[in-house]
Amino acid sequence: SAVISQKPSRDICQRGTSLTIQCQVDSQVTMMFWYRQQPGQSLTLIATANQGSEATYESGFVIDKFPISRPNLTFSTLTVSNMSPEDSSIYLCSVHGGQGNTGELFFGEGSRLTVL
Amino acid sequence: TQLLEQSPQFLSIQEGENLTVYCNSSSVFSSLQWYRQEPGEGPVLLVTVVTGGEVKKLKRLTFQFGDARKDSSLHITAAQTGDTGLYLCAGERAGGFKTIFGAGTRLFVKA
């Protein structure tokens, strides 16, 4: 298993501003995943962050809106840029589970953003 | 269109009742996971099923993976109020590495 810490846990933001969410893992991992969970909805993958290369974005998500950094094997940030009320969601960082457990994900507690 | 169709989306039952949640797809999955999420927290892994026909039990929860590895079910026996939460099925398609989530089942168990 992995212990994942996210900051901030919640924030209220003004329209047009940007916010950076941090994700710290207690072990070195190759891939880190950023998910969005809109109110009452399931999880949608935003992008996969790999250390040493550009993040890979899913359809409907672009780097200008959700820039990602991955400076080392234990840390990543996701920025939500030029926010609008439609960006109000929970943003979750996750990593794959341990050896031999492909597909299993461990999640941070999430960052709940409310955009006014 | 959801790649993983999860049903029902919402379930409200009395304590002590049994329930089953279904997760179906037309695609083959190399593995399927079930997660439970409570308000203010991230999803927590309950179980992974890998082999077609596999059945796993976790106390009052029984998980089954379809023979063709395209579907799965979660059965809860004698539900308790502590079972309340959002249940998510998720999986990796055969040959892929991205995890896909179902729409989720919001379970509310009344005392």
GROMACS .gro file of C-alpha atoms in nm:
model
  227
    1SER     CA    1   0.000   0.000   0.000
    2ALA     CA    2   0.096   0.365  -0.022
    3VAL     CA    3   0.021   0.665   0.195
    4ILE     CA    4  -0.077   0.969  -0.008
    5SER     CA    5  -0.114   1.320   0.128
    6GLN     CA    6  -0.288   1.599  -0.058
    7LYS     CA    7  -0.295   1.969   0.011
    8PRO     CA    8  -0.516   2.163   0.038
    9SER     CA    9  -0.795   1.935   0.159
   10ARG     CA   10  -1.047   2.199   0.059
   11ASP     CA   11  -1.058   2.553  -0.069
   12ILE     CA   12  -1.301   2.815  -0.186
   13CYS     CA   13  -1.177   3.006  -0.487
   14GLN     CA   14  -1.285   3.302  -0.692
   15ARG     CA   15  -1.370   3.273  -1.059
   16GLY     CA   16  -1.071   3.340  -1.283
   17THR     CA   17  -0.805   3.246  -1.030
   18SER     CA   18  -0.580   2.940  -1.030
   19LEU     CA   19  -0.507   2.689  -0.759
   20THR     CA   20  -0.229   2.433  -0.726
   21ILE     CA   21  -0.292   2.103  -0.552
   22GLN     CA   22   0.002   1.910  -0.411
   23CYS     CA   23   0.033   1.534  -0.380
   24GLN     CA   24   0.302   1.361  -0.175
   25VAL     CA   25   0.354   0.982  -0.171
   26ASP     CA   26   0.549   0.796   0.096
   27SER     CA   27   0.730   0.579  -0.160
   28GLN     CA   28   0.879   0.620  -0.505
   29VAL     CA   29   0.632   0.551  -0.786
   30THR     CA   30   0.663   0.563  -1.162
   31MET     CA   31   0.315   0.691  -1.243
   32MET     CA   32   0.085   0.921  -1.052
   33PHE     CA   33  -0.273   0.974  -1.161
   34TRP     CA   34  -0.497   1.277  -1.121
   35TYR     CA   35  -0.874   1.224  -1.113
   36ARG     CA   36  -1.168   1.459  -1.097
   37GLN     CA   37  -1.489   1.372  -0.915
   38GLN     CA   38  -1.771   1.614  -0.984
   39PRO     CA   39  -2.049   1.644  -0.724
   40GLY     CA   40  -2.236   1.316  -0.691
   41GLN     CA   41  -2.039   1.160  -0.974
   42SER     CA   42  -1.777   0.892  -1.026
   43LEU     CA   43  -1.410   0.944  -1.103
   44THR     CA   44  -1.275   1.070  -1.434
   45LEU     CA   45  -0.907   1.045  -1.515
   46ILE     CA   46  -0.755   1.384  -1.598
   47ALA     CA   47  -0.396   1.283  -1.670
   48THR     CA   48  -0.110   1.051  -1.588
   49ALA     CA   49   0.202   1.217  -1.450
   50ASN     CA   50   0.534   1.049  -1.526
   51GLN     CA   51   0.860   1.164  -1.375
   52GLY     CA   52   1.090   1.314  -1.635
   53SER     CA   53   0.837   1.351  -1.914
   54GLU     CA   54   0.525   1.546  -2.004
   55ALA     CA   55   0.200   1.434  -1.847
   56THR     CA   56  -0.040   1.236  -2.064
   57TYR     CA   57  -0.385   1.396  -2.075
   58GLU     CA   58  -0.714   1.222  -2.134
   59SER     CA   59  -0.967   1.333  -2.391
   60GLY     CA   60  -1.137   1.654  -2.279
   61PHE     CA   61  -0.849   1.772  -2.061
   62VAL     CA   62  -0.569   2.001  -2.179
   63ILE     CA   63  -0.237   2.111  -2.038
   64ASP     CA   64  -0.325   2.482  -2.047
   65LYS     CA   65  -0.618   2.425  -1.814
   66PHE     CA   66  -0.461   2.156  -1.594
   67PRO     CA   67  -0.082   2.193  -1.594
   68ILE     CA   68   0.094   1.917  -1.404
   69SER     CA   69   0.440   1.898  -1.254
   70ARG     CA   70   0.627   1.584  -1.155
   71PRO     CA   71   0.967   1.692  -1.024
   72ASN     CA   72   1.054   1.360  -0.858
   73LEU     CA   73   0.924   1.009  -0.791
   74THR     CA   74   0.728   1.100  -0.478
   75PHE     CA   75   0.563   1.432  -0.561
   76SER     CA   76   0.329   1.589  -0.815
   77THR     CA   77   0.117   1.901  -0.848
   78LEU     CA   78  -0.199   1.971  -1.045
   79THR     CA   79  -0.298   2.330  -1.118
   80VAL     CA   80  -0.655   2.420  -1.205
   81SER     CA   81  -0.621   2.737  -1.411
   82ASN     CA   82  -0.862   3.022  -1.474
   83MET     CA   83  -1.127   2.853  -1.266
   84SER     CA   84  -1.500   2.869  -1.328
   85PRO     CA   85  -1.786   2.727  -1.117
   86GLU     CA   86  -1.786   2.421  -1.344
   87ASP     CA   87  -1.445   2.332  -1.199
   88SER     CA   88  -1.598   2.280  -0.855
   89SER     CA   89  -1.505   1.919  -0.785
   90ILE     CA   90  -1.299   1.689  -0.574
   91TYR     CA   91  -0.954   1.636  -0.724
   92LEU     CA   92  -0.786   1.311  -0.631
   93CYS     CA   93  -0.428   1.194  -0.662
   94SER     CA   94  -0.360   0.822  -0.687
   95VAL     CA   95  -0.089   0.565  -0.746
   96HIS     CA   96  -0.085   0.199  -0.832
   97GLY     CA   97  -0.073  -0.059  -0.557
   98GLY     CA   98   0.215  -0.285  -0.460
   99GLN     CA   99   0.396  -0.556  -0.649
  100GLY     CA  100   0.178  -0.795  -0.845
  101ASN     CA  101  -0.134  -0.588  -0.781
  102THR     CA  102  -0.185  -0.429  -1.119
  103GLY     CA  103  -0.491  -0.213  -1.144
  104GLU     CA  104  -0.526  -0.147  -0.774
  105LEU     CA  105  -0.517   0.220  -0.688
  106PHE     CA  106  -0.448   0.401  -0.365
  107PHE     CA  107  -0.591   0.749  -0.326
  108GLY     CA  108  -0.523   1.062  -0.134
  109GLU     CA  109  -0.808   1.206   0.069
  110GLY     CA  110  -0.889   1.446  -0.213
  111SER     CA  111  -0.897   1.822  -0.252
  112ARG     CA  112  -1.247   1.968  -0.258
  113LEU     CA  113  -1.259   2.288  -0.464
  114THR     CA  114  -1.552   2.523  -0.466
  115VAL     CA  115  -1.540   2.801  -0.724
  116LEU     CA  116  -1.765   3.100  -0.668
  117THR     CA  117  -2.137   0.578  -2.279
  118GLN     CA  118  -1.989   0.422  -1.966
  119LEU     CA  119  -1.744   0.142  -2.038
  120LEU     CA  120  -1.838  -0.005  -1.702
  121GLU     CA  121  -2.212   0.001  -1.640
  122GLN     CA  122  -2.287  -0.005  -1.271
  123SER     CA  123  -2.632  -0.063  -1.122
  124PRO     CA  124  -2.823   0.041  -0.933
  125GLN     CA  125  -2.699   0.398  -0.907
  126PHE     CA  126  -2.879   0.455  -0.580
  127LEU     CA  127  -3.002   0.214  -0.314
  128SER     CA  128  -3.174   0.287   0.015
  129ILE     CA  129  -3.243  -0.014   0.237
  130GLN     CA  130  -3.316  -0.108   0.597
  131GLU     CA  131  -3.050  -0.245   0.825
  132GLY     CA  132  -3.041  -0.625   0.802
  133GLU     CA  133  -3.142  -0.647   0.437
  134ASN     CA  134  -2.928  -0.802   0.165
  135LEU     CA  135  -2.829  -0.626  -0.155
  136THR     CA  136  -2.636  -0.682  -0.475
  137VAL     CA  137  -2.456  -0.427  -0.690
  138TYR     CA  138  -2.370  -0.511  -1.050
  139CYS     CA  139  -2.089  -0.398  -1.277
  140ASN     CA  140  -2.114  -0.493  -1.644
  141SER     CA  141  -1.915  -0.433  -1.960
  142SER     CA  142  -1.885  -0.555  -2.315
  143SER     CA  143  -1.506  -0.547  -2.276
  144VAL     CA  144  -1.277  -0.800  -2.114
  145PHE     CA  145  -1.090  -0.680  -1.807
  146SER     CA  146  -0.759  -0.815  -1.681
  147SER     CA  147  -0.875  -0.727  -1.330
  148LEU     CA  148  -1.164  -0.557  -1.156
  149GLN     CA  149  -1.158  -0.370  -0.829
  150TRP     CA  150  -1.429  -0.261  -0.588
  151TYR     CA  151  -1.382   0.055  -0.384
  152ARG     CA  152  -1.582   0.220  -0.110
  153GLN     CA  153  -1.579   0.596  -0.063
  154GLU     CA  154  -1.710   0.791   0.233
  155PRO     CA  155  -1.775   1.166   0.230
  156GLY     CA  156  -1.459   1.372   0.255
  157GLU     CA  157  -1.231   1.083   0.177
  158GLY     CA  158  -1.076   0.918  -0.125
  159PRO     CA  159  -1.192   0.575  -0.244
  160VAL     CA  160  -1.057   0.282  -0.042
  161LEU     CA  161  -0.986  -0.049  -0.211
  162LEU     CA  162  -1.203  -0.339  -0.093
  163VAL     CA  163  -1.097  -0.620  -0.324
  164THR     CA  164  -0.940  -0.712  -0.657
  165VAL     CA  165  -1.066  -1.002  -0.869
  166VAL     CA  166  -0.844  -1.136  -1.141
  167THR     CA  167  -0.954  -1.486  -1.245
  168GLY     CA  168  -1.276  -1.553  -1.436
  169GLY     CA  169  -1.533  -1.710  -1.202
  170GLU     CA  170  -1.342  -1.600  -0.895
  171VAL     CA  171  -1.535  -1.545  -0.572
  172LYS     CA  172  -1.388  -1.351  -0.281
  173LYS     CA  173  -1.538  -1.289   0.059
  174LEU     CA  174  -1.467  -1.005   0.295
  175LYS     CA  175  -1.677  -1.056   0.609
  176ARG     CA  176  -2.035  -0.984   0.494
  177LEU     CA  177  -1.926  -0.880   0.144
  178THR     CA  178  -1.903  -1.131  -0.141
  179PHE     CA  179  -1.742  -1.035  -0.470
  180GLN     CA  180  -1.769  -1.233  -0.790
  181PHE     CA  181  -1.591  -1.199  -1.124
  182GLY     CA  182  -1.776  -1.328  -1.429
  183ASP     CA  183  -1.640  -1.629  -1.616
  184ALA     CA  184  -1.568  -1.413  -1.921
  185ARG     CA  185  -1.411  -1.135  -1.707
  186LYS     CA  186  -1.660  -0.881  -1.838
  187ASP     CA  187  -1.873  -0.836  -1.527
  188SER     CA  188  -1.864  -0.844  -1.152
  189SER     CA  189  -2.101  -0.827  -0.858
  190LEU     CA  190  -2.085  -0.720  -0.496
  191HIS     CA  191  -2.329  -0.881  -0.254
  192ILE     CA  192  -2.372  -0.749   0.100
  193THR     CA  193  -2.543  -0.971   0.354
  194ALA     CA  194  -2.729  -0.821   0.650
  195ALA     CA  195  -2.637  -0.462   0.570
  196GLN     CA  196  -2.537  -0.233   0.855
  197THR     CA  197  -2.553   0.145   0.881
  198GLY     CA  198  -2.174   0.148   0.860
  199ASP     CA  199  -2.199   0.009   0.506
  200THR     CA  200  -2.340   0.343   0.389
  201GLY     CA  201  -2.121   0.497   0.121
  202LEU     CA  202  -2.040   0.517  -0.247
  203TYR     CA  203  -1.936   0.183  -0.399
  204LEU     CA  204  -1.730   0.200  -0.716
  205CYS     CA  205  -1.626  -0.075  -0.950
  206ALA     CA  206  -1.317  -0.015  -1.159
  207GLY     CA  207  -1.093  -0.212  -1.386
  208GLU     CA  208  -0.813  -0.230  -1.631
  209ARG     CA  209  -0.906  -0.351  -1.976
  210ALA     CA  210  -0.701  -0.640  -2.107
  211GLY     CA  211  -0.390  -0.494  -2.271
  212GLY     CA  212  -0.427  -0.153  -2.105
  213PHE     CA  213  -0.294   0.017  -1.795
  214LYS     CA  214  -0.554   0.284  -1.730
  215THR     CA  215  -0.816   0.223  -1.467
  216ILE     CA  216  -1.174   0.291  -1.570
  217PHE     CA  217  -1.444   0.359  -1.311
  218GLY     CA  218  -1.812   0.277  -1.313
  219ALA     CA  219  -2.067   0.546  -1.230
  220GLY     CA  220  -2.090   0.426  -0.870
  221THR     CA  221  -2.368   0.299  -0.644
  222ARG     CA  222  -2.467   0.525  -0.358
  223LEU     CA  223  -2.585   0.301  -0.073
  224PHE     CA  224  -2.778   0.430   0.225
  225VAL     CA  225  -2.856   0.186   0.505
  226LYS     CA  226  -3.124   0.303   0.745
  227ALA     CA  227  -3.133   0.201   1.110
   0.00000   0.00000   0.00000
